[in-house]
Amino acid sequence: MRTQIKQTLIVLSVILFANCSKNDDAPIDPGITLFETTDTWNCDLSETCEDIYQFEFKEGSRISISVENITGKSVVSLDLSADFGEFGGPNLLTQGKLTYYGCTTQNENVSIANINISETGIYNLAVARDWGLSAGFDGDYKLTIISDTSFTKGETPTNDTEATNYERECI
């Protein structure tokens, strides 16, 4: 009987240890469905500057983007494009054009819903402050992204970079 109990304990121990691995303690990133941040612009004289965020979205996802609590008499423009090794591809918010989506006036909130992600990949979201329509050099905003599927946030955003070849359009 003792031999049988020892054998049972050994078998159970082997099974328990076999199910454990070194990676069990590593957290699994299940992704998020809501991203919120508060950020600022601090643009140079006569410069349209932008903060750029990266996200990995899944094919078939529907996302919503809103920019609220805008200050500094700032006018917001947005660019959401797939990362093809360089920034500034076709903007999903302007039907694939290279222009930024901009339909607001100073300190006016932006809200775009039901954006279809057609392919899994890394996307860059630029939140720009239009120099020609804004007043002053700086402003604050709150960015919110909601998705019907999980997504992951990329590296720390690039802040206050000059928006090159900047043109905005309201579609």
Coordinates of C-alpha atoms in Angstrom, one line a residue:
M1 CA 0.0 0.0 0.0
R2 CA 2.8 2.4 0.8
T3 CA 4.4 1.7 -2.5
Q4 CA 1.2 2.5 -4.3
I5 CA 0.8 5.8 -2.4
K6 CA 4.4 6.7 -3.2
Q7 CA 3.8 5.9 -6.9
T8 CA 0.6 8.0 -6.9
L9 CA 2.5 11.0 -5.3
I10 CA 5.3 10.7 -7.8
V11 CA 2.9 10.6 -10.8
L12 CA 1.0 13.6 -9.4
S13 CA 4.2 15.5 -8.9
V14 CA 5.4 14.8 -12.4
I15 CA 2.1 16.0 -13.8
L16 CA 2.1 19.2 -11.8
F17 CA 5.7 20.0 -12.7
A18 CA 5.1 19.2 -16.3
N19 CA 2.3 21.7 -16.5
C20 CA 4.6 24.4 -15.1
S21 CA 7.1 26.3 -17.3
K22 CA 9.4 29.2 -16.9
N23 CA 6.9 31.4 -18.9
D24 CA 4.0 30.8 -16.6
D25 CA 4.9 33.9 -14.6
A26 CA 5.1 36.1 -17.7
P27 CA 1.9 38.1 -18.0
I28 CA -0.1 37.5 -21.2
D29 CA -1.2 40.8 -22.8
P30 CA -4.8 40.3 -23.6
G31 CA -5.0 43.7 -25.2
I32 CA -7.4 46.5 -24.4
T33 CA -10.7 47.8 -25.8
L34 CA -10.4 51.3 -24.3
F35 CA -7.4 53.7 -24.4
E36 CA -7.5 57.1 -22.7
T37 CA -4.8 59.7 -22.2
T38 CA -4.4 63.4 -21.6
D39 CA -1.7 65.1 -23.5
T40 CA -0.4 68.5 -24.6
W41 CA 1.0 70.2 -27.7
N42 CA 3.8 72.8 -27.5
C43 CA 4.4 73.9 -31.1
D44 CA 7.1 76.1 -32.4
L45 CA 6.3 79.4 -34.1
S46 CA 4.3 78.9 -37.3
E47 CA 4.4 75.1 -37.0
T48 CA 1.6 72.6 -37.2
C49 CA 2.7 70.0 -34.6
E50 CA 1.4 66.6 -33.8
D51 CA 1.5 63.8 -31.3
I52 CA 1.8 60.4 -32.8
Y53 CA 0.5 57.2 -31.2
Q54 CA 0.9 53.6 -32.4
F55 CA -1.7 50.8 -32.0
E56 CA -2.0 47.3 -33.3
F57 CA -5.6 46.7 -34.5
K58 CA -7.1 43.5 -35.8
E59 CA -8.8 43.0 -39.2
G60 CA -12.6 43.6 -39.0
S61 CA -12.4 45.8 -35.9
R62 CA -14.6 48.8 -35.5
I63 CA -13.0 51.7 -33.6
S64 CA -14.1 55.1 -32.4
I65 CA -11.8 58.0 -31.8
S66 CA -12.6 61.1 -29.8
V67 CA -10.5 64.2 -28.8
E68 CA -12.1 66.2 -26.1
N69 CA -11.3 68.9 -23.4
I70 CA -9.3 70.8 -26.0
T71 CA -7.7 74.0 -24.7
G72 CA -5.4 76.8 -26.0
K73 CA -7.7 77.9 -28.8
S74 CA -6.5 74.8 -30.6
V75 CA -7.9 73.3 -33.8
V76 CA -7.5 69.5 -34.1
S77 CA -6.8 67.5 -37.2
L78 CA -6.4 63.7 -37.3
D79 CA -4.5 61.2 -39.4
L80 CA -4.9 57.4 -39.0
S81 CA -2.8 55.4 -41.3
A82 CA -1.2 51.9 -41.5
D83 CA 2.5 51.8 -40.7
F84 CA 4.2 50.7 -43.9
G85 CA 7.7 51.5 -42.6
E86 CA 7.1 55.2 -42.8
F87 CA 4.5 57.6 -41.5
G88 CA 2.0 59.4 -43.7
G89 CA 0.3 56.7 -45.7
P90 CA -3.3 56.8 -46.9
N91 CA -5.5 58.3 -44.1
L92 CA -8.4 56.0 -43.2
L93 CA -10.4 59.1 -42.0
T94 CA -10.2 60.9 -45.3
Q95 CA -11.1 57.9 -47.6
G96 CA -7.5 57.0 -48.3
K97 CA -6.3 60.5 -49.2
L98 CA -3.1 61.9 -47.7
T99 CA -4.9 64.8 -46.1
Y100 CA -5.6 65.1 -42.4
Y101 CA -9.2 64.9 -41.2
G102 CA -10.2 68.3 -39.9
C103 CA -13.7 69.6 -39.5
T104 CA -13.6 71.6 -36.3
T105 CA -13.0 75.1 -35.0
Q106 CA -11.0 76.3 -32.0
N107 CA -11.4 74.1 -28.8
E108 CA -14.1 72.0 -30.6
N109 CA -14.3 68.3 -29.8
V110 CA -13.7 65.7 -32.5
S111 CA -15.6 62.4 -32.5
I112 CA -15.4 59.8 -35.3
A113 CA -17.2 56.5 -34.8
N114 CA -17.4 53.1 -36.6
I115 CA -14.0 53.2 -38.4
N116 CA -13.5 49.9 -40.1
I117 CA -10.0 48.3 -39.8
S118 CA -9.6 46.3 -43.0
E119 CA -6.3 44.6 -42.2
T120 CA -4.4 43.5 -39.1
G121 CA -1.4 45.7 -38.5
I122 CA 0.2 48.6 -36.7
Y123 CA -1.5 52.0 -37.2
N124 CA -0.2 55.5 -36.5
L125 CA -2.6 58.0 -35.1
A126 CA -1.5 61.6 -35.4
V127 CA -3.3 64.2 -33.3
A128 CA -2.3 67.5 -34.9
R129 CA -2.8 71.1 -33.8
D130 CA -3.3 73.3 -36.9
W131 CA -1.1 76.4 -36.7
G132 CA -3.0 78.5 -39.2
L133 CA -6.4 78.0 -37.4
S134 CA -5.2 77.8 -33.8
A135 CA -4.1 80.7 -31.6
G136 CA -0.9 80.6 -29.7
F137 CA 1.6 77.8 -29.3
D138 CA 0.2 75.2 -27.0
G139 CA -2.9 73.4 -25.9
D140 CA -4.2 70.3 -24.1
Y141 CA -6.5 67.5 -25.1
K142 CA -7.9 64.1 -24.0
L143 CA -7.7 61.3 -26.5
T144 CA -10.0 58.3 -26.3
I145 CA -10.1 55.2 -28.5
I146 CA -12.7 52.4 -28.2
S147 CA -12.7 49.2 -30.2
D148 CA -15.1 46.3 -30.4
T149 CA -12.1 43.9 -30.3
S150 CA -9.0 44.0 -28.3
F151 CA -6.0 46.0 -29.5
T152 CA -2.5 46.8 -28.1
K153 CA -0.9 50.2 -27.6
G154 CA 2.6 50.7 -29.1
E155 CA 5.6 52.6 -27.7
T156 CA 5.4 55.9 -26.0
P157 CA 4.0 58.6 -28.3
T158 CA 6.1 61.0 -30.3
N159 CA 5.3 64.4 -29.0
D160 CA 5.3 67.8 -30.7
T161 CA 6.8 66.8 -34.0
E162 CA 6.2 69.0 -37.0
A163 CA 3.5 67.7 -39.3
T164 CA 5.2 67.7 -42.7
N165 CA 3.2 68.2 -45.9
Y166 CA 0.2 69.1 -43.8
E167 CA -3.1 69.7 -45.4
R168 CA -6.5 69.2 -43.8
E169 CA -9.9 68.3 -45.3
C170 CA -13.4 67.8 -44.0
I171 CA -15.1 64.8 -45.4

